GROMACS .gro file of C-alpha atoms in nm:
model
  396
    1GLN     CA    1  14.497  10.795  13.983
    2ILE     CA    2  14.636  10.578  14.134
    3ILE     CA    3  14.588  10.291  13.929
    4LEU     CA    4  14.636  10.457  13.650
    5LEU     CA    5  14.945  10.562  13.760
    6LEU     CA    6  15.043  10.209  13.828
    7ALA     CA    7  14.915  10.097  13.530
    8LEU     CA    8  15.203  10.326  13.347
    9LYS     CA    9  15.459  10.127  13.544
   10VAL     CA   10  15.308   9.790  13.525
   11ALA     CA   11  15.477   9.756  13.194
   12ALA     CA   12  15.674   9.914  12.984
   13GLN     CA   13  15.387   9.954  12.774
   14ASP     CA   14  15.086  10.202  12.866
   15ARG     CA   15  14.850   9.987  13.036
   16GLN     CA   16  14.615  10.247  13.075
   17TRP     CA   17  14.317  10.186  12.847
   18GLU     CA   18  14.288   9.851  12.972
   19ALA     CA   19  14.210  10.052  13.350
   20MET     CA   20  13.962  10.315  13.223
   21PHE     CA   21  13.787  10.013  12.979
   22VAL     CA   22  13.716   9.740  13.319
   23PHE     CA   23  13.562  10.103  13.485
   24SER     CA   24  13.336  10.190  13.234
   25ALA     CA   25  13.214   9.820  13.138
   26PRO     CA   26  12.967   9.866  13.442
   27PHE     CA   27  12.812  10.143  13.288
   28VAL     CA   28  12.727  10.061  12.962
   29ILE     CA   29  12.572   9.676  13.141
   30PHE     CA   30  12.386   9.786  13.431
   31SER     CA   31  12.291  10.201  13.369
   32GLY     CA   32  11.966  10.127  13.239
   33TYR     CA   33  11.850   9.828  13.524
   34ALA     CA   34  11.973  10.160  13.799
   35GLY     CA   35  11.747  10.386  13.573
   36TYR     CA   36  11.467  10.151  13.613
   37LEU     CA   37  11.553  10.132  13.988
   38ALA     CA   38  11.541  10.547  14.010
   39ASP     CA   39  11.205  10.623  13.835
   40ARG     CA   40  11.081  10.272  14.060
   41TYR     CA   41  11.155  10.326  14.402
   42SER     CA   42  11.280  10.640  14.623
   43LYS     CA   43  11.630  10.786  14.473
   44ARG     CA   44  11.671  10.860  14.772
   45ALA     CA   45  11.695  10.512  14.918
   46ILE     CA   46  11.872  10.414  14.601
   47ILE     CA   47  12.161  10.700  14.646
   48VAL     CA   48  12.210  10.608  15.083
   49LEU     CA   49  12.243  10.228  14.964
   50SER     CA   50  12.485  10.285  14.678
   51LYS     CA   51  12.711  10.466  14.936
   52VAL     CA   52  12.714  10.175  15.188
   53ALA     CA   53  12.815   9.973  14.874
   54GLU     CA   54  13.035  10.220  14.897
   55ILE     CA   55  13.237  10.140  15.191
   56LEU     CA   56  13.220   9.806  15.121
   57VAL     CA   57  13.397   9.886  14.719
   58MET     CA   58  13.660  10.063  14.894
   59LEU     CA   59  13.738   9.831  15.188
   60GLY     CA   60  13.779   9.608  14.836
   61GLY     CA   61  14.069   9.798  14.714
   62LEU     CA   62  14.228   9.877  15.013
   63ALA     CA   63  14.237   9.449  15.020
   64ALA     CA   64  14.367   9.440  14.683
   65PHE     CA   65  14.679   9.675  14.774
   66LEU     CA   66  14.764   9.477  15.121
   67ALA     CA   67  14.758   9.129  14.832
   68PHE     CA   68  14.858   9.293  14.496
   69GLY     CA   69  15.206   9.008  14.545
   70LEU     CA   70  14.927   8.755  14.507
   71SER     CA   71  14.646   8.946  14.318
   72GLY     CA   72  14.867   9.166  14.094
   73PHE     CA   73  14.732   9.383  13.847
   74PRO     CA   74  14.377   9.250  13.768
   75GLY     CA   75  14.327   9.242  14.177
   76LEU     CA   76  14.334   9.630  14.153
   77LEU     CA   77  14.077   9.588  13.838
   78VAL     CA   78  13.846   9.419  13.973
   79VAL     CA   79  13.812   9.678  14.175
   80LEU     CA   80  13.790   9.928  13.912
   81PHE     CA   81  13.498   9.712  13.750
   82LEU     CA   82  13.297   9.708  14.136
   83MET     CA   83  13.339  10.127  14.142
   84GLY     CA   84  13.200  10.120  13.831
   85THR     CA   85  12.911   9.931  13.880
   86GLN     CA   86  12.864  10.149  14.235
   87SER     CA   87  12.863  10.467  14.043
   88ALA     CA   88  12.601  10.327  13.735
   89PHE     CA   89  12.346  10.279  14.029
   90PHE     CA   90  12.399  10.603  14.214
   91GLY     CA   91  12.429  10.845  13.860
   92PRO     CA   92  12.055  10.826  13.768
   93SER     CA   93  11.956  10.898  14.115
   94LYS     CA   94  12.193  11.149  14.217
   95TYR     CA   95  12.112  11.390  13.900
   96GLY     CA   96  11.806  11.276  13.858
   97ILE     CA   97  11.648  11.367  14.202
   98LEU     CA   98  11.741  11.726  14.130
   99PRO     CA   99  11.443  11.824  13.921
  100GLU     CA  100  11.282  11.639  14.205
  101MET     CA  101  11.405  11.878  14.447
  102LEU     CA  102  11.380  12.231  14.258
  103ARG     CA  103  11.240  12.457  14.055
  104PRO     CA  104  11.364  12.399  13.634
  105GLN     CA  105  11.484  12.749  13.676
  106ASP     CA  106  11.721  12.699  13.963
  107LEU     CA  107  11.862  12.352  13.795
  108PRO     CA  108  12.164  12.541  13.567
  109ARG     CA  109  12.296  12.674  13.891
  110ALA     CA  110  12.253  12.361  14.122
  111ASN     CA  111  12.401  12.152  13.849
  112GLY     CA  112  12.706  12.413  13.778
  113VAL     CA  113  12.784  12.317  14.181
  114ILE     CA  114  12.691  11.961  14.172
  115LEU     CA  115  13.034  11.969  13.890
  116MET     CA  116  13.141  12.173  14.077
  117THR     CA  117  13.156  12.001  14.432
  118THR     CA  118  13.273  11.666  14.153
  119PHE     CA  119  13.555  11.805  14.072
  120LEU     CA  120  13.704  11.998  14.346
  121ALA     CA  121  13.676  11.606  14.521
  122ILE     CA  122  13.866  11.508  14.222
  123ILE     CA  123  14.106  11.801  14.206
  124PHE     CA  124  14.164  11.726  14.599
  125GLY     CA  125  14.206  11.378  14.492
  126ALA     CA  126  14.357  11.361  14.247
  127VAL     CA  127  14.715  11.549  14.357
  128LEU     CA  128  14.659  11.361  14.682
  129ALA     CA  129  14.678  11.008  14.431
  130GLY     CA  130  15.016  11.144  14.323
  131PHE     CA  131  15.150  11.241  14.630
  132LEU     CA  132  15.086  10.910  14.769
  133CYS     CA  133  15.237  10.704  14.481
  134ASP     CA  134  15.570  10.927  14.511
  135LEU     CA  135  15.549  10.841  14.888
  136ALA     CA  136  15.574  10.508  14.824
  137THR     CA  137  15.813  10.457  14.602
  138GLY     CA  138  16.015  10.793  14.708
  139VAL     CA  139  16.296  10.445  14.704
  140THR     CA  140  16.362  10.212  14.404
  141LEU     CA  141  16.123   9.897  14.543
  142PRO     CA  142  15.996   9.563  14.318
  143LEU     CA  143  15.606   9.742  14.216
  144ALA     CA  144  15.467   9.417  14.445
  145GLU     CA  145  15.545   9.647  14.789
  146THR     CA  146  15.573  10.003  14.593
  147ALA     CA  147  15.139   9.905  14.558
  148HIS     CA  148  15.203   9.721  14.882
  149ARG     CA  149  15.269  10.071  15.100
  150LEU     CA  150  14.954  10.208  14.880
  151TRP     CA  151  14.705  10.068  15.059
  152LEU     CA  152  14.720  10.376  15.329
  153ALA     CA  153  14.453  10.513  15.030
  154SER     CA  154  14.305  10.328  15.034
  155ALA     CA  155  14.215  10.362  15.398
  156VAL     CA  156  14.130  10.726  15.317
  157CYS     CA  157  13.878  10.648  15.042
  158VAL     CA  158  13.724  10.398  15.330
  159ALA     CA  159  13.726  10.680  15.512
  160ILE     CA  160  13.554  10.934  15.270
  161ALA     CA  161  13.313  10.666  15.122
  162VAL     CA  162  13.167  10.645  15.546
  163ALA     CA  163  13.173  11.083  15.536
  164GLY     CA  164  13.008  11.016  15.206
  165THR     CA  165  12.771  10.800  15.340
  166LEU     CA  166  12.610  10.915  15.676
  167THR     CA  167  12.637  11.298  15.439
  168SER     CA  168  12.300  11.098  15.192
  169LEU     CA  169  12.138  11.071  15.536
  170TRP     CA  170  12.049  11.447  15.472
  171VAL     CA  171  11.975  11.417  15.146
  172ARG     CA  172  11.578  11.535  15.150
  173GLN     CA  173  11.301  11.212  15.110
  174VAL     CA  174  11.129  11.233  14.808
  175PRO     CA  175  10.824  10.936  14.686
  176ALA     CA  176  10.880  10.739  14.392
  177ALA     CA  177  10.854  10.914  14.116
  178ALA     CA  178  10.692  10.568  13.898
  179PRO     CA  179  10.658  10.325  14.186
  180ARG     CA  180  10.425  10.116  13.993
  181LEU     CA  181  10.649  10.071  13.692
  182PRO     CA  182  10.675   9.682  13.583
  183PHE     CA  183  11.003   9.500  13.546
  184ARG     CA  184  11.078   9.467  13.184
  185TRP     CA  185  11.420   9.276  13.087
  186SER     CA  186  11.394   9.579  12.812
  187ALA     CA  187  11.495   9.752  13.077
  188LEU     CA  188  11.822   9.582  13.117
  189THR     CA  189  11.932   9.795  12.861
  190VAL     CA  190  11.739  10.063  12.657
  191PRO     CA  191  11.381  10.064  12.776
  192PRO     CA  192  11.081  10.137  12.474
  193ASP     CA  193  10.938  10.440  12.604
  194SER     CA  194  11.262  10.577  12.630
  195ARG     CA  195  11.361  10.463  12.272
  196GLN     CA  196  11.058  10.587  12.100
  197MET     CA  197  11.118  10.926  12.320
  198LEU     CA  198  11.431  11.016  12.142
  199ARG     CA  199  11.317  10.880  11.811
  200ALA     CA  200  11.015  11.223  11.849
  201ASP     CA  201  11.196  11.431  12.022
  202ARG     CA  202  11.573  11.445  11.795
  203PRO     CA  203  11.711  11.743  11.986
  204LEU     CA  204  11.682  11.544  12.236
  205LEU     CA  205  11.879  11.202  12.108
  206GLY     CA  206  12.167  11.508  11.966
  207ALA     CA  207  12.220  11.635  12.318
  208VAL     CA  208  12.262  11.309  12.385
  209LEU     CA  209  12.473  11.204  12.112
  210ALA     CA  210  12.689  11.573  12.157
  211SER     CA  211  12.667  11.477  12.534
  212SER     CA  212  12.871  11.108  12.399
  213ILE     CA  213  13.073  11.268  12.190
  214PHE     CA  214  13.232  11.492  12.556
  215TRP     CA  215  13.306  11.192  12.735
  216LEU     CA  216  13.491  11.064  12.482
  217VAL     CA  217  13.714  11.356  12.387
  218ALA     CA  218  13.705  11.358  12.844
  219GLY     CA  219  13.722  10.964  12.841
  220VAL     CA  220  14.155  11.040  12.615
  221ALA     CA  221  14.212  11.340  12.709
  222SER     CA  222  14.276  11.195  13.102
  223PRO     CA  223  14.498  10.931  13.075
  224SER     CA  224  14.690  11.143  12.790
  225VAL     CA  225  14.772  11.400  13.105
  226ASN     CA  226  14.931  11.092  13.234
  227SER     CA  227  15.096  11.013  12.913
  228LEU     CA  228  15.225  11.321  12.875
  229GLY     CA  229  15.357  11.426  13.243
  230LYS     CA  230  15.535  11.109  13.329
  231LEU     CA  231  15.670  11.010  12.937
  232GLN     CA  232  15.698  11.305  12.771
  233LEU     CA  233  15.752  11.596  13.062
  234GLU     CA  234  15.931  11.348  13.268
  235LEU     CA  235  15.805  11.452  13.601
  236SER     CA  236  15.671  11.267  13.901
  237ASP     CA  237  15.363  11.163  14.013
  238THR     CA  238  15.283  11.469  14.253
  239GLY     CA  239  15.373  11.698  13.960
  240THR     CA  240  15.179  11.461  13.726
  241SER     CA  241  14.859  11.487  13.975
  242ILE     CA  242  14.884  11.858  14.004
  243LEU     CA  243  14.830  11.887  13.574
  244GLN     CA  244  14.495  11.678  13.598
  245ALA     CA  245  14.381  11.829  13.914
  246CYS     CA  246  14.419  12.173  13.714
  247ILE     CA  247  14.145  12.016  13.477
  248GLY     CA  248  13.903  11.982  13.776
  249VAL     CA  249  14.000  12.369  13.860
  250GLY     CA  250  13.917  12.463  13.530
  251ILE     CA  251  13.595  12.237  13.542
  252GLY     CA  252  13.433  12.377  13.827
  253VAL     CA  253  13.501  12.741  13.727
  254GLY     CA  254  13.407  12.664  13.380
  255SER     CA  255  13.041  12.504  13.576
  256ILE     CA  256  13.005  12.776  13.770
  257VAL     CA  257  13.021  13.042  13.479
  258ALA     CA  258  12.744  12.818  13.261
  259GLY     CA  259  12.495  12.816  13.548
  260ARG     CA  260  12.566  13.171  13.558
  261LEU     CA  261  12.527  13.270  13.235
  262SER     CA  262  12.241  13.015  13.159
  263HIS     CA  263  12.055  13.237  13.335
  264GLY     CA  264  11.790  12.970  13.435
  265VAL     CA  265  11.787  12.757  13.070
  266ALA     CA  266  11.958  12.536  12.918
  267ASP     CA  267  12.199  12.740  12.731
  268PHE     CA  268  12.380  12.588  12.410
  269ARG     CA  269  12.582  12.969  12.291
  270VAL     CA  270  12.749  12.871  12.655
  271MET     CA  271  12.784  12.563  12.569
  272ARG     CA  272  12.866  12.623  12.201
  273LEU     CA  273  13.132  12.885  12.323
  274GLY     CA  274  13.270  12.598  12.562
  275GLY     CA  275  13.291  12.361  12.259
  276TRP     CA  276  13.535  12.602  12.055
  277GLY     CA  277  13.781  12.692  12.311
  278LEU     CA  278  13.777  12.337  12.438
  279ILE     CA  279  13.881  12.262  12.103
  280ALA     CA  280  14.153  12.552  12.126
  281ALA     CA  281  14.249  12.422  12.478
  282LEU     CA  282  14.338  12.105  12.320
  283LEU     CA  283  14.572  12.205  12.032
  284ALA     CA  284  14.753  12.442  12.228
  285VAL     CA  285  14.904  12.144  12.477
  286ALA     CA  286  14.933  11.967  12.162
  287LEU     CA  287  15.188  12.246  11.971
  288PRO     CA  288  15.556  12.045  11.966
  289GLY     CA  289  15.881  12.313  12.145
  290PRO     CA  290  16.188  12.315  12.204
  291THR     CA  291  16.155  12.216  12.613
  292HIS     CA  292  16.082  11.778  12.602
  293GLY     CA  293  15.964  11.848  12.278
  294HIS     CA  294  15.658  12.038  12.396
  295LEU     CA  295  15.598  12.448  12.377
  296LEU     CA  296  15.469  12.484  12.680
  297GLY     CA  297  15.608  12.301  12.920
  298PHE     CA  298  15.497  12.243  13.289
  299SER     CA  299  15.401  12.616  13.395
  300GLY     CA  300  15.238  12.710  13.059
  301THR     CA  301  15.072  12.329  13.058
  302LEU     CA  302  14.903  12.435  13.385
  303VAL     CA  303  14.760  12.747  13.289
  304ALA     CA  304  14.657  12.573  12.937
  305LEU     CA  305  14.469  12.286  13.112
  306ILE     CA  306  14.267  12.520  13.379
  307VAL     CA  307  14.164  12.671  13.048
  308LEU     CA  308  14.087  12.393  12.895
  309GLY     CA  309  13.873  12.247  13.190
  310THR     CA  310  13.675  12.593  13.230
  311PHE     CA  311  13.525  12.493  12.844
  312ALA     CA  312  13.467  12.174  12.964
  313GLY     CA  313  13.240  12.283  13.186
  314MET     CA  314  13.103  12.527  12.992
  315TYR     CA  315  13.022  12.315  12.750
  316ALA     CA  316  12.872  12.038  12.968
  317ILE     CA  317  12.650  12.208  13.180
  318PRO     CA  318  12.402  12.297  12.999
  319LEU     CA  319  12.356  11.949  12.800
  320GLN     CA  320  12.274  11.799  13.129
  321VAL     CA  321  12.089  12.025  13.200
  322PHE     CA  322  11.849  11.985  12.887
  323MET     CA  323  11.846  11.700  12.904
  324GLN     CA  324  11.744  11.676  13.305
  325SER     CA  325  11.459  11.845  13.266
  326ARG     CA  326  11.355  11.753  12.883
  327PRO     CA  327  11.242  11.400  12.959
  328PRO     CA  328  10.842  11.367  13.133
  329GLU     CA  329  10.858  11.323  13.498
  330GLY     CA  330  10.742  11.013  13.549
  331GLN     CA  331  11.079  10.886  13.299
  332LYS     CA  332  11.357  11.123  13.434
  333GLY     CA  333  11.562  10.816  13.577
  334ARG     CA  334  11.544  10.626  13.312
  335MET     CA  335  11.641  10.912  13.062
  336ILE     CA  336  11.943  10.939  13.312
  337ALA     CA  337  12.054  10.626  13.262
  338VAL     CA  338  12.027  10.628  12.835
  339MET     CA  339  12.218  10.938  12.880
  340ASN     CA  340  12.477  10.781  13.085
  341GLN     CA  341  12.514  10.516  12.875
  342ALA     CA  342  12.590  10.664  12.580
  343ASN     CA  343  12.850  10.884  12.806
  344PHE     CA  344  12.965  10.566  12.919
  345THR     CA  345  13.007  10.310  12.653
  346ALA     CA  346  13.172  10.624  12.483
  347ILE     CA  347  13.434  10.592  12.796
  348LEU     CA  348  13.411  10.219  12.742
  349LEU     CA  349  13.541  10.359  12.362
  350SER     CA  350  13.750  10.641  12.456
  351SER     CA  351  14.011  10.347  12.623
  352LEU     CA  352  14.003  10.158  12.258
  353VAL     CA  353  14.083  10.569  12.102
  354TYR     CA  354  14.248  10.614  12.342
  355TRP     CA  355  14.512  10.301  12.282
  356LEU     CA  356  14.547  10.319  11.922
  357PHE     CA  357  14.625  10.662  11.916
  358ASP     CA  358  14.911  10.620  12.144
  359ARG     CA  359  14.995  10.342  11.918
  360LEU     CA  360  15.000  10.610  11.625
  361VAL     CA  361  15.236  10.852  11.821
  362VAL     CA  362  15.415  10.565  11.875
  363LEU     CA  363  15.470  10.415  11.538
  364ALA     CA  364  15.510  10.783  11.419
  365GLY     CA  365  15.802  10.871  11.628
  366TRP     CA  366  15.560  11.215  11.723
  367PRO     CA  367  15.595  11.312  12.070
  368ARG     CA  368  15.305  11.234  12.380
  369CYS     CA  369  15.146  11.627  12.301
  370ALA     CA  370  15.012  11.513  11.938
  371LEU     CA  371  14.782  11.336  12.129
  372PHE     CA  372  14.567  11.590  12.239
  373ALA     CA  373  14.558  11.689  11.860
  374LEU     CA  374  14.417  11.355  11.791
  375THR     CA  375  14.149  11.415  12.058
  376ALA     CA  376  14.108  11.800  11.910
  377ALA     CA  377  13.961  11.643  11.580
  378VAL     CA  378  13.771  11.425  11.778
  379MET     CA  379  13.598  11.698  12.040
  380LEU     CA  380  13.542  11.924  11.560
  381SER     CA  381  13.288  11.657  11.489
  382ALA     CA  382  13.051  11.699  11.832
  383LEU     CA  383  13.026  12.113  11.685
  384LEU     CA  384  12.975  12.063  11.339
  385LEU     CA  385  12.742  11.699  11.431
  386TYR     CA  386  12.538  11.885  11.695
  387ARG     CA  387  12.385  12.263  11.625
  388PRO     CA  388  12.082  12.328  11.804
  389GLY     CA  389  11.763  12.588  11.689
  390ARG     CA  390  11.698  12.899  11.867
  391GLU     CA  391  11.327  12.668  11.909
  392VAL     CA  392  11.624  12.443  12.078
  393ALA     CA  393  11.773  12.697  12.346
  394GLY     CA  394  11.556  12.806  12.538
  395SER     CA  395  11.407  12.528  12.657
  396SER     CA  396  11.432  12.440  13.012
   0.00000   0.00000   0.00000
């Protein structure tokens, strides 16, 4: 969030899309190999090693802020790339270990709790990011000096990474799912057995595509919130980050609601309700009005973004449970890696889609809230294209 906020200050134009592109690229490049490792070795070992790597990356972030006068914004982009790389290796084991540790009927609630706690962390991180940015820019300073003063933010991240590494040691030891799995170069992309599974299992392929469109929407919505807050509502960094945090609050609530409503299965009725609610919330945020050209204003947007996040959580959880539980045991890690590749290919594309939407809004002279109407149109395609049948809705 700090780097995205800085990307709004680096030049006269919005450069958030660059940061999103750089962060997403490692998921596309490395997720296939990460999935292979998650099945070949113990997922617990991969989790611990990934958390150790996180400490090193956060130390690199600390150095990048301190040396901003020399390395500039490109130095922060290098750190973002390393953060994405660490997350790409962490994800398949983090989510792939759940079916190995839990009963199938426990997966919806477990995913709900994990997504809720993940977004609680994002909430506190987003608010803290805005506060630290405002603290660093409390007086008029050159951008280099502002970034230099943000070293404290990276120091906090280093401490969090150390705490995360220590807690990862409590994860239960599990054996490797496929200890004799040979390495093939195809593991760097989509493995042949995963491609074959997706061709044979159309509901699973549809779920992967629907999930990808959702994450494309999420990738466009996040910088759109920053743009709305900073450029249209003229909020401080803290106020803009509070808007971001509202989405996290909603996703946490929606994740728990989806876990309870699913009753131990991937209930696609919950997913479709979440999808239509998400579209309605996006359109509500897009409404123009008299105050800063926006109908809802700051207070109304807070409520709308909480609602938006709630429906987003209800949409995401059934899809995630279905994609975790559908593949056989020896392929879960690789299948989740394929899901990550697809999702982050969508997020990678979302940086370009956001750039296109941004150019369209600027050229047409529309208010920044119009970004949300364009995003709602993308989400509508997911609901129209993916309609799982009754025989899939009861899968677990």
